[in-house]
Structures are given as C-alpha cells and as structure tokens.
JSON list of C-alpha atoms in Angstrom, two decimals:
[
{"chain": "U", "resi": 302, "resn": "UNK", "atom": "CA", "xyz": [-23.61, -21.53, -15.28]},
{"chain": "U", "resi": 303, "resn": "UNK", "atom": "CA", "xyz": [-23.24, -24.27, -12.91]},
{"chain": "U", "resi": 304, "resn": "UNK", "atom": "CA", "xyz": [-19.81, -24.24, -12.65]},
{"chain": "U", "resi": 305, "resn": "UNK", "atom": "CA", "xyz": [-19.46, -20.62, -11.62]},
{"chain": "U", "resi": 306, "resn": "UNK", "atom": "CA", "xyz": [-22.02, -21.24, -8.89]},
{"chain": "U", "resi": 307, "resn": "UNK", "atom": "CA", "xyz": [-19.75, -23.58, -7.32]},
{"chain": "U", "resi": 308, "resn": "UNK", "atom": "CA", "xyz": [-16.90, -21.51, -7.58]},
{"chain": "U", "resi": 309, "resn": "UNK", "atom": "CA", "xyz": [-18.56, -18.50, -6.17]},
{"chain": "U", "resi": 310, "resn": "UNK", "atom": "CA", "xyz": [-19.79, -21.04, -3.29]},
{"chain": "U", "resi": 311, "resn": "UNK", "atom": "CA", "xyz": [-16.52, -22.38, -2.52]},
{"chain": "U", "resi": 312, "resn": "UNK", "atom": "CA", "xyz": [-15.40, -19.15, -2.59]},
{"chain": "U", "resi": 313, "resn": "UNK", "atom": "CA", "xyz": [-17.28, -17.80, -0.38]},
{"chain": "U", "resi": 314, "resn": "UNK", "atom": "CA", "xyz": [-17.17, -20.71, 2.00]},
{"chain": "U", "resi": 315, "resn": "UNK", "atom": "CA", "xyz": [-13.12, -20.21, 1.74]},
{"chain": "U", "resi": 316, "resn": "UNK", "atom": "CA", "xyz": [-13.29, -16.42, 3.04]},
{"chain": "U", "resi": 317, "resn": "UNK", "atom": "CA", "xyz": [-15.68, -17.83, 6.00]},
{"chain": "U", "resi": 318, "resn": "UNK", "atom": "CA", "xyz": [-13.51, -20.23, 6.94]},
{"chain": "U", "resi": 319, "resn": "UNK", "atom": "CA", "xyz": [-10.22, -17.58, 6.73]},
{"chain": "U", "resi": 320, "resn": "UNK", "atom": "CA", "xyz": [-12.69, -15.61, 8.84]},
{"chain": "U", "resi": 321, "resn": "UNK", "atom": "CA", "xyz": [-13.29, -17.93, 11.37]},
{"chain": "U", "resi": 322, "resn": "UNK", "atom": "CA", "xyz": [-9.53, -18.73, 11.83]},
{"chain": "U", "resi": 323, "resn": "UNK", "atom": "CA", "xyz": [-8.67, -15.59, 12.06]},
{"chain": "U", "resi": 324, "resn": "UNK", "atom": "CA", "xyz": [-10.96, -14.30, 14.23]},
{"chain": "U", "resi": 325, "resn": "UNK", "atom": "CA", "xyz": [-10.30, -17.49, 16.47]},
{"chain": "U", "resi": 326, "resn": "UNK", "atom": "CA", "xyz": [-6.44, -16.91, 16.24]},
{"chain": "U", "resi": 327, "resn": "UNK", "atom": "CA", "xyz": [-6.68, -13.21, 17.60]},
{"chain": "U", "resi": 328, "resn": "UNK", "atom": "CA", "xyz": [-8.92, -13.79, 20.02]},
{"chain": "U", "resi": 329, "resn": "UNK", "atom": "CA", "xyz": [-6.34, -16.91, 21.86]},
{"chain": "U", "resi": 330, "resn": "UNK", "atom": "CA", "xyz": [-3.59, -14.39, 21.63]},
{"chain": "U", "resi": 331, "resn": "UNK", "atom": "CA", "xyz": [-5.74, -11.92, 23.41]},
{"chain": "U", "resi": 332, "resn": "UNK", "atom": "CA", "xyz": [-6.86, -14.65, 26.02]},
{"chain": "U", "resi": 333, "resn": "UNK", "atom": "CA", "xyz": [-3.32, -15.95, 26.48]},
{"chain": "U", "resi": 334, "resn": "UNK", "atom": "CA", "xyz": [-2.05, -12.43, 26.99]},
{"chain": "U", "resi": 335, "resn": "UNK", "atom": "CA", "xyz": [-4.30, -11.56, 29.50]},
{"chain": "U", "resi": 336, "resn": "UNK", "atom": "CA", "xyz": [-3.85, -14.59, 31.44]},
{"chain": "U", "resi": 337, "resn": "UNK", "atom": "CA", "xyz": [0.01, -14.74, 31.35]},
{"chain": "U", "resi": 338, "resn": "UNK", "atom": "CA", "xyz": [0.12, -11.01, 32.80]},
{"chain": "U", "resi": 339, "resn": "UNK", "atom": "CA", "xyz": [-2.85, -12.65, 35.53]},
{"chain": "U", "resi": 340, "resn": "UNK", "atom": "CA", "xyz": [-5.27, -9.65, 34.45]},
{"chain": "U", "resi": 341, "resn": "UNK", "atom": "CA", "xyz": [-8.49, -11.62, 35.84]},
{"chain": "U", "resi": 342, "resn": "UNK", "atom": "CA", "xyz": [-6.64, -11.28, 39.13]},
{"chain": "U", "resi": 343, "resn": "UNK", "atom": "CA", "xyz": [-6.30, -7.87, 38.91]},
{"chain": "U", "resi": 344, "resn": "UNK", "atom": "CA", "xyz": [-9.59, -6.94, 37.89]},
{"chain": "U", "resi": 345, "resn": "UNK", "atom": "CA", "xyz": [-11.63, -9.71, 39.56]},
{"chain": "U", "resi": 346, "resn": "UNK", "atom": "CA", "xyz": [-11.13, -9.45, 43.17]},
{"chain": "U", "resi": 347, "resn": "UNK", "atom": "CA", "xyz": [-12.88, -12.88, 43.77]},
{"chain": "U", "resi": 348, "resn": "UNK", "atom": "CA", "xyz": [-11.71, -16.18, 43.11]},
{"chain": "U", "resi": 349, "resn": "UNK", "atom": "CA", "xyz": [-13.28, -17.49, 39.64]},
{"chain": "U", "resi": 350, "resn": "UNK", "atom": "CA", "xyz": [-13.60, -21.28, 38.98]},
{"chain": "U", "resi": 351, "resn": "UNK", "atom": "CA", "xyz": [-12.89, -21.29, 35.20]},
{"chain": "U", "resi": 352, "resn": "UNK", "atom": "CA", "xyz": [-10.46, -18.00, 34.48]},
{"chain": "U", "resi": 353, "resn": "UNK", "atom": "CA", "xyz": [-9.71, -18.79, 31.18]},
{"chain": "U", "resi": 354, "resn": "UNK", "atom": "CA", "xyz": [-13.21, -19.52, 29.98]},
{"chain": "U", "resi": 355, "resn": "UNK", "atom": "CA", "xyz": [-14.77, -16.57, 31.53]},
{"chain": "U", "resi": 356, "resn": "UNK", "atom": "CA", "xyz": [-12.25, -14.33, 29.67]},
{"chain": "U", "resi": 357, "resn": "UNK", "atom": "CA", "xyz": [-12.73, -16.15, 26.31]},
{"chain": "U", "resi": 358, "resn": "UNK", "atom": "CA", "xyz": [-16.87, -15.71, 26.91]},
{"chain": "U", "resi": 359, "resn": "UNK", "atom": "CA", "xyz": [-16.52, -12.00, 27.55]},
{"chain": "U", "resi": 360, "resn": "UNK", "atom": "CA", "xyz": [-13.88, -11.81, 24.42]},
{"chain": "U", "resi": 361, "resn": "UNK", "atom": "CA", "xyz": [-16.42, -12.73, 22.45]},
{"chain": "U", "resi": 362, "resn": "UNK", "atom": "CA", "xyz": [-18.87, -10.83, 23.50]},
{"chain": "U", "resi": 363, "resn": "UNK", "atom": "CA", "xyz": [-17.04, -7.61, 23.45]},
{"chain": "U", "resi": 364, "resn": "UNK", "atom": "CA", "xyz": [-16.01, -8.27, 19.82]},
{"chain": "U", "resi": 365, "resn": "UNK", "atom": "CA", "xyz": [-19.36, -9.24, 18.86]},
{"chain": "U", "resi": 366, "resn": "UNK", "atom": "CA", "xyz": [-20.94, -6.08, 20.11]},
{"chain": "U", "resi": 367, "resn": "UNK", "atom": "CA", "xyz": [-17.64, -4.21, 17.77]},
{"chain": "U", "resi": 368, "resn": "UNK", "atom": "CA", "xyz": [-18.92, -6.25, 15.52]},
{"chain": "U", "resi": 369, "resn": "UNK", "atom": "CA", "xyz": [-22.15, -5.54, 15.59]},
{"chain": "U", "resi": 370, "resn": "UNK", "atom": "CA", "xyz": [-21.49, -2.08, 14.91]},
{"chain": "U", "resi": 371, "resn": "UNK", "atom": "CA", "xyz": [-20.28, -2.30, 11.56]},
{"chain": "U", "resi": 372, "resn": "UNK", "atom": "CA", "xyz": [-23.82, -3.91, 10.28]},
{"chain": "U", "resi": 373, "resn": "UNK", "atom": "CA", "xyz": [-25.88, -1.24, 11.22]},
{"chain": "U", "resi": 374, "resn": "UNK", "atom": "CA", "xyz": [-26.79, 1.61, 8.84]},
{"chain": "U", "resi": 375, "resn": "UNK", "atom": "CA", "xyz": [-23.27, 3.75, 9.41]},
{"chain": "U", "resi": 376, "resn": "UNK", "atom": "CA", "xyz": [-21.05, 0.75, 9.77]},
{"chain": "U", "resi": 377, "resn": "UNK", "atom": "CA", "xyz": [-19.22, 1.44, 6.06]},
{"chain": "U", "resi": 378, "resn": "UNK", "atom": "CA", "xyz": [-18.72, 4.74, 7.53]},
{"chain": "U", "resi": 379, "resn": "UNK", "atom": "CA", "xyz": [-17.00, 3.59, 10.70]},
{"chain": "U", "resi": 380, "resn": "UNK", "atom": "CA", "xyz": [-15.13, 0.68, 8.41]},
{"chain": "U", "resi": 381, "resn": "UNK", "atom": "CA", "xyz": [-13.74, 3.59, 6.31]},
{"chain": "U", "resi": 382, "resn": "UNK", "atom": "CA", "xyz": [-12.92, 5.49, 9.10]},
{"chain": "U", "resi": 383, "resn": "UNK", "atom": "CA", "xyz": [-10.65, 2.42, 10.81]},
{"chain": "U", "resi": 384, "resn": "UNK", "atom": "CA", "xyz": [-8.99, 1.84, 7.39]},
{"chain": "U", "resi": 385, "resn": "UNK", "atom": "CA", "xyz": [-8.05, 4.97, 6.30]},
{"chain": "U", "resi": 386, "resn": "UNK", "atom": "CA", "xyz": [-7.74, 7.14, 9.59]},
{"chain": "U", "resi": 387, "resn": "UNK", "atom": "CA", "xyz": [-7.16, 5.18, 12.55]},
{"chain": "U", "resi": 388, "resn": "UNK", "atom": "CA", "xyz": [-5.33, 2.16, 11.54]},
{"chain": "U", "resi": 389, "resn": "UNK", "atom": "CA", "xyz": [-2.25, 3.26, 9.41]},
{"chain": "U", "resi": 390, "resn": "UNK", "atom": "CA", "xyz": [-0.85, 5.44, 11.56]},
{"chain": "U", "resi": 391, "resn": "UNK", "atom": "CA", "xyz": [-0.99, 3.11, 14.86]},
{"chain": "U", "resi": 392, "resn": "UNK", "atom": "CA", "xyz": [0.44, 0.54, 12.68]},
{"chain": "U", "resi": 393, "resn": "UNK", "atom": "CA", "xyz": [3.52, 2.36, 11.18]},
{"chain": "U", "resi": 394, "resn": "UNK", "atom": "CA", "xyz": [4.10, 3.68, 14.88]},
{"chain": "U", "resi": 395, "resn": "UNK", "atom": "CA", "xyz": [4.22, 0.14, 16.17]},
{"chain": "U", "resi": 396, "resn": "UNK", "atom": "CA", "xyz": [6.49, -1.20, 13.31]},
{"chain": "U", "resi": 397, "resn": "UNK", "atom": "CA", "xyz": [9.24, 1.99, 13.69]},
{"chain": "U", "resi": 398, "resn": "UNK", "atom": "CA", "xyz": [9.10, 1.13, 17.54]},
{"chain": "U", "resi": 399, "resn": "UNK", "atom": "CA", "xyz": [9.72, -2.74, 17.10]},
{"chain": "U", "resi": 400, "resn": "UNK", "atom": "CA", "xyz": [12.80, -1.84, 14.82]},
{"chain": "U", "resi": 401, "resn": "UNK", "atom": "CA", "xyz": [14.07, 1.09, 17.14]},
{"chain": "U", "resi": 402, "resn": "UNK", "atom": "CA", "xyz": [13.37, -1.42, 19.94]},
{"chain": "U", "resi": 403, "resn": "UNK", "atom": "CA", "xyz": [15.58, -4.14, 18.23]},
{"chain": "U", "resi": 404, "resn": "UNK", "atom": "CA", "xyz": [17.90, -2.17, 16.87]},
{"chain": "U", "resi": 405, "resn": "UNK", "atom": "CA", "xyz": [18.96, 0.54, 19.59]},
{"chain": "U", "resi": 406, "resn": "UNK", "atom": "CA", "xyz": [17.45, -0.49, 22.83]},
{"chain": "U", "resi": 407, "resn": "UNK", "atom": "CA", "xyz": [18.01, -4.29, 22.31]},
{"chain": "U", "resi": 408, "resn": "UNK", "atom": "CA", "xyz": [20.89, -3.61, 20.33]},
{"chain": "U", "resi": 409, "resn": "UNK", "atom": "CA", "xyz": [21.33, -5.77, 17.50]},
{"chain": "U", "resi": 410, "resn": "UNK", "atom": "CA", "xyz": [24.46, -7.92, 18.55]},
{"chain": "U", "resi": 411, "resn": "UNK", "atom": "CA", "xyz": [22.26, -9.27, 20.95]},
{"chain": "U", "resi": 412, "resn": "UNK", "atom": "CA", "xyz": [19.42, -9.63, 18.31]},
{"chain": "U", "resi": 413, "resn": "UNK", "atom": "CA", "xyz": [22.37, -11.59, 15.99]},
{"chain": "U", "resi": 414, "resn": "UNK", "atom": "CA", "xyz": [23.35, -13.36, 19.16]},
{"chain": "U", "resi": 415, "resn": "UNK", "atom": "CA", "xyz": [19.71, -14.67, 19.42]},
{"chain": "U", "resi": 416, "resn": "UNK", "atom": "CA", "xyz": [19.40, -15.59, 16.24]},
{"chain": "U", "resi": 417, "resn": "UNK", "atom": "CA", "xyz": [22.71, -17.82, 16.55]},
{"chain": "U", "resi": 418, "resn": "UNK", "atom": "CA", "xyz": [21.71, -19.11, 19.16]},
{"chain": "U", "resi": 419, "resn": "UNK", "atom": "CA", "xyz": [17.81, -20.25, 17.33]},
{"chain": "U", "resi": 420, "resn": "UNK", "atom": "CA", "xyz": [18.87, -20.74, 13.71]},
{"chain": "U", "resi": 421, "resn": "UNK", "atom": "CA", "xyz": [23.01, -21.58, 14.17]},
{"chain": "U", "resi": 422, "resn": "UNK", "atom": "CA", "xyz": [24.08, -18.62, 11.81]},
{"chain": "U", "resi": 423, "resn": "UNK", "atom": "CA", "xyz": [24.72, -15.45, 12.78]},
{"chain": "U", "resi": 424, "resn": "UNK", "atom": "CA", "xyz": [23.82, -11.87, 10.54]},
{"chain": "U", "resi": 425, "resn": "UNK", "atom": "CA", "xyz": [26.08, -10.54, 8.31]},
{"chain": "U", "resi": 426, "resn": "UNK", "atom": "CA", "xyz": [27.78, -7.50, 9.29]},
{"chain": "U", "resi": 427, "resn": "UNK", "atom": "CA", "xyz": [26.70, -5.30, 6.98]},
{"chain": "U", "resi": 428, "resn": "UNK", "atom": "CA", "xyz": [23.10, -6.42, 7.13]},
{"chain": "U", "resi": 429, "resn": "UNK", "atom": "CA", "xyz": [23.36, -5.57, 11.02]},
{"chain": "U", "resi": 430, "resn": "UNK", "atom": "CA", "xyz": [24.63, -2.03, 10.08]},
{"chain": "U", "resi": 431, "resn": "UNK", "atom": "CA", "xyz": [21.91, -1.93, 7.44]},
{"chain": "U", "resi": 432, "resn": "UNK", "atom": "CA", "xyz": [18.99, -2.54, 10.29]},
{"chain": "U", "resi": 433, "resn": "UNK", "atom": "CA", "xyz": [20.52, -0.20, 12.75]},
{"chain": "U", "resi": 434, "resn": "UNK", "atom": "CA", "xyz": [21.43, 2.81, 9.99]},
{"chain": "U", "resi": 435, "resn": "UNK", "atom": "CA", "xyz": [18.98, 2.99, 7.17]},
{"chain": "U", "resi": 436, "resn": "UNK", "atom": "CA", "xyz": [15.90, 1.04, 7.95]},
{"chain": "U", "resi": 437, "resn": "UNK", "atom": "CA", "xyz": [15.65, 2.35, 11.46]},
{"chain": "U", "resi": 438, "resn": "UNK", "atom": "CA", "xyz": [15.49, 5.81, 10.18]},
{"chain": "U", "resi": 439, "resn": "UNK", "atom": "CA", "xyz": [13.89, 5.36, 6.79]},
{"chain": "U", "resi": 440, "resn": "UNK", "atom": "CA", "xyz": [10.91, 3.27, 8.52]},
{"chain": "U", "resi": 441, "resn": "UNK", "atom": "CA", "xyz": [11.04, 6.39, 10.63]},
{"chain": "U", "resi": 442, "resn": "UNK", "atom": "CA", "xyz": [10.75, 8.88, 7.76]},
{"chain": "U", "resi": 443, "resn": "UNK", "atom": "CA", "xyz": [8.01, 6.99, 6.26]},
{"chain": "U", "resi": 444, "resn": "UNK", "atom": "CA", "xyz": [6.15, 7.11, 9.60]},
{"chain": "U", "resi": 445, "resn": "UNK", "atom": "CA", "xyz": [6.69, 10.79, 9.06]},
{"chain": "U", "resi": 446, "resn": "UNK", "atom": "CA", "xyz": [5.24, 11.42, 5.95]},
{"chain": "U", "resi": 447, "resn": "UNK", "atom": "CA", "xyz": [2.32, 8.76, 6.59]},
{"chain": "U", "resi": 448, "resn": "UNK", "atom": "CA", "xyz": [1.30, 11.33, 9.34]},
{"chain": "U", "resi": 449, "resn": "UNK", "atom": "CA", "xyz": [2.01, 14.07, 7.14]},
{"chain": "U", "resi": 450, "resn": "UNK", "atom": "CA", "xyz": [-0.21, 12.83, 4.37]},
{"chain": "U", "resi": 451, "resn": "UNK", "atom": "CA", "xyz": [-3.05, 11.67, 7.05]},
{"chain": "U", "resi": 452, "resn": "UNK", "atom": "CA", "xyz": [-3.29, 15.84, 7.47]},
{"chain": "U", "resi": 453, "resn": "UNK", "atom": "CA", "xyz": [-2.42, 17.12, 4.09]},
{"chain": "U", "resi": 454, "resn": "UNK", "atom": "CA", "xyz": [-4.58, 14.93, 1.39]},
{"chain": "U", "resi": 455, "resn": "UNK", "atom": "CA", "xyz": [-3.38, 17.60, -1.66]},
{"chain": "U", "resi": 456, "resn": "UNK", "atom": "CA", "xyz": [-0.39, 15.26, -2.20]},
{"chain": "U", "resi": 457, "resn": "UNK", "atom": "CA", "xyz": [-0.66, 12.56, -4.35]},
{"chain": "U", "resi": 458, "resn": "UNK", "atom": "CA", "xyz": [-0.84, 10.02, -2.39]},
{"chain": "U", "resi": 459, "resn": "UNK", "atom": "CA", "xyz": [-0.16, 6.70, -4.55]},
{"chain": "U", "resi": 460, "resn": "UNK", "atom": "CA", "xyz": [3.24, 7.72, -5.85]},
{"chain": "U", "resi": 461, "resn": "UNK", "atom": "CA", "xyz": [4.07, 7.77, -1.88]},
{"chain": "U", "resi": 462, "resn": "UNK", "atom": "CA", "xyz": [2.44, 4.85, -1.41]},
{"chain": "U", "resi": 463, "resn": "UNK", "atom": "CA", "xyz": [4.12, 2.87, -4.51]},
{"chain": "U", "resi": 464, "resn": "UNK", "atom": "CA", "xyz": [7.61, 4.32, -3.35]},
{"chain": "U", "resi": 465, "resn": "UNK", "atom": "CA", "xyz": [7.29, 2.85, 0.28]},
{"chain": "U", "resi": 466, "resn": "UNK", "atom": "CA", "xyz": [6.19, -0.44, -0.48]},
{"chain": "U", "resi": 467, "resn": "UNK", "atom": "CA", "xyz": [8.40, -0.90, -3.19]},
{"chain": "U", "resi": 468, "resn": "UNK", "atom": "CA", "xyz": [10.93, -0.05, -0.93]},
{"chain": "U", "resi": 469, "resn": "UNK", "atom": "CA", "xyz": [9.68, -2.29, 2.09]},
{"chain": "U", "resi": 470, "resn": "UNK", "atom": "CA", "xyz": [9.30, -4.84, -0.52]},
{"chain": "U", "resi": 471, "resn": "UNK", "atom": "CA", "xyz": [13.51, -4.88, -1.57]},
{"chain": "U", "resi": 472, "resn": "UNK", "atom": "CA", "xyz": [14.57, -4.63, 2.04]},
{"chain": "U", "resi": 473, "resn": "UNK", "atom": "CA", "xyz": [12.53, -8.01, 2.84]},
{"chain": "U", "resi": 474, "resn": "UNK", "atom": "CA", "xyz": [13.86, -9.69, -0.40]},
{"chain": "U", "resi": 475, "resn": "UNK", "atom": "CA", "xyz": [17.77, -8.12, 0.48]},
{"chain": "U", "resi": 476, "resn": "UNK", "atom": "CA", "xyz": [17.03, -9.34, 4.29]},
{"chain": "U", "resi": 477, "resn": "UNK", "atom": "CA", "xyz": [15.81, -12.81, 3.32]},
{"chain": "U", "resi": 478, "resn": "UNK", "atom": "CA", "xyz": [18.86, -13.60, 0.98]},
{"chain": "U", "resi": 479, "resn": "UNK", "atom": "CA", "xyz": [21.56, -12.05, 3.61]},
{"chain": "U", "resi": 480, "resn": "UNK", "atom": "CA", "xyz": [22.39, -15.95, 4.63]}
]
C-alpha cells in the first residue's frame, strides 16, 4: 500500500517535472526566435530596456491564458479538437515540406555535402536517391490520405494508421544504419 503511494508520487512528480522542461524548452525557442528576427523592434516602436525579458513575461502570459482555456468546463472538448483535427494535418504538412525542402529545393548533394562537412562521412548513394524518390513522395501520399481520412471517417482508420508508422518506423531504422 505504501509502496504504490510512492510510486504514484514519484510518478507524478516525474510528468511535472517533463512538464516544466518542456514547457520551458518551447517557450526559449520561441523567445530566441523572435529576438534573432528583432520582432520587438518591429512591433515596439520605442526603445525597451530589457527586450528579452519583456518577451519571455508576455510568453508566458499568452500561454497561460491558452492554458487556461483547457481547465474550464469545455477544455476536453477543445483538447480533442487540437489532437484529432487541428494538429495532424499541420504537422504532416510541415514534415512533407522539410523533406521536399531538403530534398528538391536544397537539393540533397548539398544536404550530403553538409553532412561531410559536420559528421566526416558522406550519404550513400542510394540512400540519397532513396530521400529524393520514395520518401519525398510517399511522405507526400501519406499527407494525402491523412487529409483524406480527416474528411471521410468511414475508413478504417487504424489499419492506415498501423501501415504509415510501420512504414516511417523502417525508413528511420534503414536511414540510421546507411553508414
């Protein structure tokens, strides 16, 4: 009995902490961000003493207010409407446009050339050809049908979804072993 009450609070105090960090770690990204592309300069036409901290303060206090939302008496209904409508879609969009990105507009001999140049090895060639030929469009169709199923929920959906991240799964495990 008293075992499993230490458990649970250790637990608990693990998924606060993860919490914290997390929360922390987005909101330096979003604070770094802003100030690397000077967005206090746009906005604020005045000269602030303490840039940086002003932006962090109203950071926080934007995301508390979000956050704030979700605890009153619809917030599971606005949770289940980020996870199953909003954010899967934006998501896939922003992974098929960071490997069309790489791949096409980057090109990936310059991608391999970068990664030479970081790590001292350089991509196989048929891994390169791999990125550029069937992830590129297979992340694409998977974007595809994502959308599709978003508007069509008479499919079954968890054959789809075993099939994609099965597949997601053996391109990171081919990808990591390619050295």
């Amino acid at each position: 009995q008293r075992f499993g009450s230490i458990v649970v609070a250790v637990y608990f105090m693990t998924l606060l902490t993860l919490t914290m960090v997390t929360a922390l770690a987005i909101g330096e990204v979003v604070v770094t961000t802003l100030m690397d592309i000077e967005f206090p300069n746009k906005l604020i036409p005045f000269e602030l003493p303490h840039k940086r901290l002003t932006l962090s303060i109203a950071y926080s206090v934007i995301s508390c207010i979000i956050g704030l939302l979700f605890g009153l008496q619809n917030g599971a209904y606005l949770f289940e409407m980020l996870d199953q409508v909003i954010y899967p879609i934006p998501s896939m969009f922003i992974a098929c446009a960071e490997v069309f990105a790489i791949s096409w507009i980057y090109s990936i001999y310059r991608f391999n050339d970068d990664v030479w140049l970081k790590c001292g090895y350089q991509i196989p060639i048929i891994w390169q050809q791999y990125f550029s030929w069937v992830l590129s469009p297979g992340l694409f169709a998977t974007f595809l049908s994502e959308v599709y199923l978003q508007f069509n929920k008479s499919i079954l959906y968890p054959s789809v979804s075993i099939t994609t991240s099965s597949a997601i799964l053996i391109d990171t495990t081919l990808l990591l072993t390619a050295r």
